[in-house]
């Protein structure tokens, strides 16, 4: 069936195309001009908060306990939790990549139906604020900084505060045109980061025995980690496709 953009969806598609071109440009140029990479660095950290926050949500939904959430300066992150059973492990380990893709696809749908970009940015800021305070500060303190250090949590808290302030400031003070673009850029960056992270974990799974969400799944189920990466890729592609179908 031929895909055709709906007439009333053209303004949003235009924003998404501009955001995509800008994102691709930043990713390509950052390999040659390191300074360019710093422009997308805050969004990279935001995507990590969404990834790790998704692990947190899956842990809580399955009735397990989160000990801490950490985000590192290199853009990586980790959630330490106590879980039991292979089904809980399946949901928790899958939640990071699937959660980031779901968030980006949800923003695509949100934009398509003309909901408030300000509200979405404030909600995003609120999510980062909650996971930073509850799982970046309170949970590690209550668990006596098990598996984490004060330094790693300090960076997590500082990064969380900066992201919350930036998102809230854009939502509060930017014009509607710029809040709409900011949301489109956020959606594309989250989807792009999810894809790149999956490609990265595919490489790790195929060439090393390094610890990863896919390695956790392999240990819990006996199914090779590479297979889990391809499953997550398939689910992510399906969600992105669904997110774009609403523009037809």
mmCIF file of C-alpha atoms in Angstrom:
data_model
loop_
_atom_site.group_PDB
_atom_site.id
_atom_site.type_symbol
_atom_site.label_atom_id
_atom_site.label_comp_id
_atom_site.label_asym_id
_atom_site.label_seq_id
_atom_site.Cartn_x
_atom_site.Cartn_y
_atom_site.Cartn_z
ATOM 1 C CA UNK A 1 0.000 0.000 0.000
ATOM 2 C CA UNK A 2 1.385 3.379 -1.031
ATOM 3 C CA UNK A 3 2.291 5.679 1.861
ATOM 4 C CA UNK A 4 1.072 9.249 1.513
ATOM 5 C CA UNK A 5 1.416 11.962 4.112
ATOM 6 C CA UNK A 6 -1.896 13.453 5.204
ATOM 7 C CA UNK A 7 -2.331 17.101 4.254
ATOM 8 C CA UNK A 8 -2.791 18.240 7.848
ATOM 9 C CA UNK A 9 0.334 16.310 8.918
ATOM 10 C CA UNK A 10 2.701 18.189 6.595
ATOM 11 C CA UNK A 11 3.798 20.819 9.175
ATOM 12 C CA UNK A 12 4.815 18.092 11.649
ATOM 13 C CA UNK A 13 6.559 16.082 8.917
ATOM 14 C CA UNK A 14 8.494 19.197 7.937
ATOM 15 C CA UNK A 15 9.669 19.651 11.533
ATOM 16 C CA UNK A 16 10.651 15.984 11.754
ATOM 17 C CA UNK A 17 12.595 16.191 8.470
ATOM 18 C CA UNK A 18 14.488 19.274 9.658
ATOM 19 C CA UNK A 19 15.179 17.606 13.006
ATOM 20 C CA UNK A 20 16.379 14.459 11.209
ATOM 21 C CA UNK A 21 18.712 16.367 8.873
ATOM 22 C CA UNK A 22 20.112 18.336 11.816
ATOM 23 C CA UNK A 23 20.561 15.169 13.886
ATOM 24 C CA UNK A 24 22.314 13.282 11.078
ATOM 25 C CA UNK A 25 24.509 16.306 10.446
ATOM 26 C CA UNK A 26 25.504 16.478 14.111
ATOM 27 C CA UNK A 27 26.248 12.749 14.252
ATOM 28 C CA UNK A 28 28.386 12.856 11.094
ATOM 29 C CA UNK A 29 30.273 16.054 11.894
ATOM 30 C CA UNK A 30 30.966 15.029 15.495
ATOM 31 C CA UNK A 31 33.337 12.365 14.117
ATOM 32 C CA UNK A 32 35.475 15.071 12.515
ATOM 33 C CA UNK A 33 34.824 18.073 14.736
ATOM 34 C CA UNK A 34 34.681 16.970 18.395
ATOM 35 C CA UNK A 35 33.222 20.317 19.432
ATOM 36 C CA UNK A 36 30.100 19.539 17.385
ATOM 37 C CA UNK A 37 29.520 16.454 19.492
ATOM 38 C CA UNK A 38 29.005 18.620 22.559
ATOM 39 C CA UNK A 39 25.891 20.134 20.969
ATOM 40 C CA UNK A 40 24.147 16.756 21.027
ATOM 41 C CA UNK A 41 25.731 15.644 24.308
ATOM 42 C CA UNK A 42 22.835 16.765 26.556
ATOM 43 C CA UNK A 43 20.356 14.854 24.370
ATOM 44 C CA UNK A 44 22.569 11.784 24.601
ATOM 45 C CA UNK A 45 22.391 12.027 28.384
ATOM 46 C CA UNK A 46 18.624 12.533 28.186
ATOM 47 C CA UNK A 47 18.264 9.355 26.114
ATOM 48 C CA UNK A 48 20.316 7.527 28.751
ATOM 49 C CA UNK A 49 17.960 8.762 31.478
ATOM 50 C CA UNK A 50 15.015 7.445 29.440
ATOM 51 C CA UNK A 51 16.800 4.120 28.866
ATOM 52 C CA UNK A 52 17.712 3.630 32.513
ATOM 53 C CA UNK A 53 14.388 5.029 33.703
ATOM 54 C CA UNK A 54 12.663 2.364 31.602
ATOM 55 C CA UNK A 55 14.674 -0.292 33.452
ATOM 56 C CA UNK A 56 13.488 1.276 36.703
ATOM 57 C CA UNK A 57 9.836 1.203 35.647
ATOM 58 C CA UNK A 58 10.080 -2.437 34.545
ATOM 59 C CA UNK A 59 11.742 -3.354 37.843
ATOM 60 C CA UNK A 60 8.991 -1.706 39.873
ATOM 61 C CA UNK A 61 6.182 -3.116 37.692
ATOM 62 C CA UNK A 62 7.500 -6.641 38.239
ATOM 63 C CA UNK A 63 7.528 -6.081 41.997
ATOM 64 C CA UNK A 64 11.286 -5.859 42.393
ATOM 65 C CA UNK A 65 13.571 -3.344 44.091
ATOM 66 C CA UNK A 66 15.786 -0.640 42.577
ATOM 67 C CA UNK A 67 19.007 0.071 44.462
ATOM 68 C CA UNK A 68 20.319 2.896 42.291
ATOM 69 C CA UNK A 69 20.326 4.580 38.894
ATOM 70 C CA UNK A 70 23.555 6.026 37.521
ATOM 71 C CA UNK A 71 24.421 7.986 34.378
ATOM 72 C CA UNK A 72 28.089 8.322 33.408
ATOM 73 C CA UNK A 73 29.851 11.159 31.623
ATOM 74 C CA UNK A 74 30.442 8.955 28.548
ATOM 75 C CA UNK A 75 26.679 8.606 28.050
ATOM 76 C CA UNK A 76 26.415 5.099 29.454
ATOM 77 C CA UNK A 77 24.238 4.191 32.412
ATOM 78 C CA UNK A 78 23.340 1.410 34.793
ATOM 79 C CA UNK A 79 20.507 0.452 37.103
ATOM 80 C CA UNK A 80 21.291 -1.836 40.007
ATOM 81 C CA UNK A 81 18.289 -3.833 41.128
ATOM 82 C CA UNK A 82 17.213 -6.995 42.866
ATOM 83 C CA UNK A 83 15.041 -9.211 40.693
ATOM 84 C CA UNK A 84 13.824 -12.793 40.782
ATOM 85 C CA UNK A 85 12.698 -15.110 37.995
ATOM 86 C CA UNK A 86 13.451 -15.206 34.303
ATOM 87 C CA UNK A 87 10.249 -13.368 33.357
ATOM 88 C CA UNK A 88 11.178 -10.377 35.496
ATOM 89 C CA UNK A 89 14.659 -10.448 33.981
ATOM 90 C CA UNK A 90 13.153 -10.553 30.488
ATOM 91 C CA UNK A 91 11.047 -7.441 31.084
ATOM 92 C CA UNK A 92 13.741 -5.532 32.955
ATOM 93 C CA UNK A 93 16.570 -6.221 30.494
ATOM 94 C CA UNK A 94 14.368 -5.510 27.457
ATOM 95 C CA UNK A 95 12.923 -2.312 28.906
ATOM 96 C CA UNK A 96 15.906 -0.053 28.209
ATOM 97 C CA UNK A 97 16.032 -0.252 24.415
ATOM 98 C CA UNK A 98 12.316 -0.816 23.964
ATOM 99 C CA UNK A 99 11.500 1.962 26.413
ATOM 100 C CA UNK A 100 13.630 4.543 24.607
ATOM 101 C CA UNK A 101 12.074 3.616 21.268
ATOM 102 C CA UNK A 102 8.590 3.692 22.786
ATOM 103 C CA UNK A 103 9.253 7.159 24.190
ATOM 104 C CA UNK A 104 10.422 8.484 20.811
ATOM 105 C CA UNK A 105 7.516 6.877 18.953
ATOM 106 C CA UNK A 106 5.073 8.235 21.533
ATOM 107 C CA UNK A 107 6.396 11.740 20.877
ATOM 108 C CA UNK A 108 5.769 11.210 17.144
ATOM 109 C CA UNK A 109 2.137 10.304 17.865
ATOM 110 C CA UNK A 110 1.818 13.185 20.355
ATOM 111 C CA UNK A 111 2.994 15.651 17.717
ATOM 112 C CA UNK A 112 0.744 14.201 15.018
ATOM 113 C CA UNK A 113 -2.412 14.807 17.010
ATOM 114 C CA UNK A 114 -1.441 18.348 17.907
ATOM 115 C CA UNK A 115 -1.122 17.913 21.646
ATOM 116 C CA UNK A 116 0.786 20.542 23.602
ATOM 117 C CA UNK A 117 4.545 20.417 23.045
ATOM 118 C CA UNK A 118 4.988 22.410 26.245
ATOM 119 C CA UNK A 119 3.142 19.720 28.208
ATOM 120 C CA UNK A 120 5.318 16.977 26.688
ATOM 121 C CA UNK A 121 8.518 18.869 27.534
ATOM 122 C CA UNK A 122 7.343 19.532 31.096
ATOM 123 C CA UNK A 123 6.392 15.849 31.456
ATOM 124 C CA UNK A 124 9.830 14.814 30.176
ATOM 125 C CA UNK A 125 11.473 17.164 32.663
ATOM 126 C CA UNK A 126 9.298 15.727 35.424
ATOM 127 C CA UNK A 127 10.290 12.156 34.575
ATOM 128 C CA UNK A 128 13.992 12.990 34.679
ATOM 129 C CA UNK A 129 13.488 14.880 37.946
ATOM 130 C CA UNK A 130 11.729 11.947 39.620
ATOM 131 C CA UNK A 131 14.241 9.276 38.600
ATOM 132 C CA UNK A 132 17.133 11.593 39.557
ATOM 133 C CA UNK A 133 15.816 12.366 43.036
ATOM 134 C CA UNK A 134 14.326 8.977 43.918
ATOM 135 C CA UNK A 135 16.801 6.600 42.270
ATOM 136 C CA UNK A 136 19.843 8.829 41.799
ATOM 137 C CA UNK A 137 19.864 10.191 45.368
ATOM 138 C CA UNK A 138 17.432 8.552 47.803
ATOM 139 C CA UNK A 139 17.781 4.897 46.737
ATOM 140 C CA UNK A 140 21.622 4.889 46.728
ATOM 141 C CA UNK A 141 21.721 6.547 50.150
ATOM 142 C CA UNK A 142 19.264 4.033 51.614
ATOM 143 C CA UNK A 143 21.372 1.211 50.155
ATOM 144 C CA UNK A 144 24.611 2.738 51.496
ATOM 145 C CA UNK A 145 25.933 3.344 47.952
ATOM 146 C CA UNK A 146 26.095 -0.362 47.165
ATOM 147 C CA UNK A 147 27.720 -0.876 43.724
ATOM 148 C CA UNK A 148 28.005 2.877 43.109
ATOM 149 C CA UNK A 149 30.190 5.723 44.306
ATOM 150 C CA UNK A 150 29.453 9.230 45.490
ATOM 151 C CA UNK A 151 31.232 10.539 42.391
ATOM 152 C CA UNK A 152 29.057 8.643 39.918
ATOM 153 C CA UNK A 153 25.894 9.721 41.708
ATOM 154 C CA UNK A 154 27.111 13.311 41.842
ATOM 155 C CA UNK A 155 27.416 13.369 38.058
ATOM 156 C CA UNK A 156 24.000 11.716 37.721
ATOM 157 C CA UNK A 157 22.405 14.373 39.914
ATOM 158 C CA UNK A 158 24.158 17.284 38.184
ATOM 159 C CA UNK A 159 23.217 15.948 34.725
ATOM 160 C CA UNK A 160 19.630 15.426 35.864
ATOM 161 C CA UNK A 161 19.362 18.944 37.262
ATOM 162 C CA UNK A 162 20.769 20.514 34.076
ATOM 163 C CA UNK A 163 18.419 18.503 31.840
ATOM 164 C CA UNK A 164 15.374 19.295 33.963
ATOM 165 C CA UNK A 165 16.236 22.996 33.995
ATOM 166 C CA UNK A 166 16.828 23.067 30.225
ATOM 167 C CA UNK A 167 13.626 21.210 29.338
ATOM 168 C CA UNK A 168 11.542 23.288 31.743
ATOM 169 C CA UNK A 169 13.070 26.539 30.454
ATOM 170 C CA UNK A 170 12.314 25.632 26.824
ATOM 171 C CA UNK A 171 8.777 24.595 27.749
ATOM 172 C CA UNK A 172 8.203 27.772 29.736
ATOM 173 C CA UNK A 173 9.897 30.481 27.706
ATOM 174 C CA UNK A 174 10.293 29.320 24.077
ATOM 175 C CA UNK A 175 7.756 30.294 21.429
ATOM 176 C CA UNK A 176 5.321 27.624 20.160
ATOM 177 C CA UNK A 177 7.408 27.230 16.988
ATOM 178 C CA UNK A 178 10.538 26.431 18.969
ATOM 179 C CA UNK A 179 8.818 24.179 21.503
ATOM 180 C CA UNK A 180 7.400 22.170 18.589
ATOM 181 C CA UNK A 181 10.836 21.902 17.027
ATOM 182 C CA UNK A 182 12.431 20.979 20.364
ATOM 183 C CA UNK A 183 9.962 18.122 20.745
ATOM 184 C CA UNK A 184 10.600 16.914 17.180
ATOM 185 C CA UNK A 185 14.360 17.058 17.759
ATOM 186 C CA UNK A 186 13.969 15.176 21.052
ATOM 187 C CA UNK A 187 11.907 12.455 19.345
ATOM 188 C CA UNK A 188 14.404 11.963 16.499
ATOM 189 C CA UNK A 189 17.380 11.992 18.858
ATOM 190 C CA UNK A 190 15.807 9.387 21.156
ATOM 191 C CA UNK A 191 14.942 7.123 18.232
ATOM 192 C CA UNK A 192 18.392 7.601 16.720
ATOM 193 C CA UNK A 193 20.156 6.890 19.994
ATOM 194 C CA UNK A 194 18.033 3.770 20.484
ATOM 195 C CA UNK A 195 19.052 2.492 17.027
ATOM 196 C CA UNK A 196 22.742 3.288 17.537
ATOM 197 C CA UNK A 197 22.694 1.657 20.983
ATOM 198 C CA UNK A 198 21.174 -1.491 19.525
ATOM 199 C CA UNK A 199 23.836 -1.589 16.801
ATOM 200 C CA UNK A 200 26.483 -1.107 19.467
ATOM 201 C CA UNK A 201 25.146 -3.913 21.668
ATOM 202 C CA UNK A 202 24.929 -6.122 18.553
ATOM 203 C CA UNK A 203 28.630 -5.551 17.929
ATOM 204 C CA UNK A 204 29.426 -6.188 21.599
ATOM 205 C CA UNK A 205 27.335 -9.362 21.668
ATOM 206 C CA UNK A 206 28.869 -10.716 18.455
ATOM 207 C CA UNK A 207 32.505 -9.989 19.249
ATOM 208 C CA UNK A 208 32.956 -9.902 23.040
ATOM 209 C CA UNK A 209 31.660 -11.323 26.303
ATOM 210 C CA UNK A 210 31.191 -7.847 27.775
ATOM 211 C CA UNK A 211 28.287 -7.360 30.172
ATOM 212 C CA UNK A 212 25.144 -5.917 28.575
ATOM 213 C CA UNK A 213 21.368 -6.184 28.666
ATOM 214 C CA UNK A 214 21.587 -8.802 25.912
ATOM 215 C CA UNK A 215 24.143 -10.783 27.929
ATOM 216 C CA UNK A 216 21.777 -10.642 30.925
ATOM 217 C CA UNK A 217 18.992 -12.037 28.752
ATOM 218 C CA UNK A 218 21.242 -14.810 27.461
ATOM 219 C CA UNK A 219 22.156 -15.768 31.027
ATOM 220 C CA UNK A 220 18.516 -15.787 32.116
ATOM 221 C CA UNK A 221 17.039 -17.679 29.153
ATOM 222 C CA UNK A 222 19.853 -19.589 27.459
ATOM 223 C CA UNK A 223 19.017 -17.856 24.170
ATOM 224 C CA UNK A 224 22.123 -16.237 22.581
ATOM 225 C CA UNK A 225 22.497 -12.511 23.207
ATOM 226 C CA UNK A 226 22.652 -11.744 19.475
ATOM 227 C CA UNK A 227 19.173 -13.228 19.058
ATOM 228 C CA UNK A 228 17.829 -10.901 21.734
ATOM 229 C CA UNK A 229 19.367 -7.900 19.983
ATOM 230 C CA UNK A 230 17.612 -8.819 16.737
ATOM 231 C CA UNK A 231 14.321 -9.269 18.617
ATOM 232 C CA UNK A 232 14.686 -5.801 20.139
ATOM 233 C CA UNK A 233 15.557 -4.381 16.720
ATOM 234 C CA UNK A 234 12.425 -5.924 15.227
ATOM 235 C CA UNK A 235 10.213 -4.554 17.983
ATOM 236 C CA UNK A 236 11.828 -1.116 17.686
ATOM 237 C CA UNK A 237 11.354 -0.997 13.904
ATOM 238 C CA UNK A 238 7.715 -2.007 14.343
ATOM 239 C CA UNK A 239 7.111 0.769 16.885
ATOM 240 C CA UNK A 240 8.798 3.410 14.746
ATOM 241 C CA UNK A 241 6.701 2.268 11.764
ATOM 242 C CA UNK A 242 3.524 2.529 13.811
ATOM 243 C CA UNK A 243 4.559 5.982 14.997
ATOM 244 C CA UNK A 244 4.972 7.107 11.397
ATOM 245 C CA UNK A 245 1.777 5.444 10.147
ATOM 246 C CA UNK A 246 -0.347 7.993 11.996
ATOM 247 C CA UNK A 247 0.980 10.641 9.590
ATOM 248 C CA UNK A 248 -0.644 8.913 6.605
#
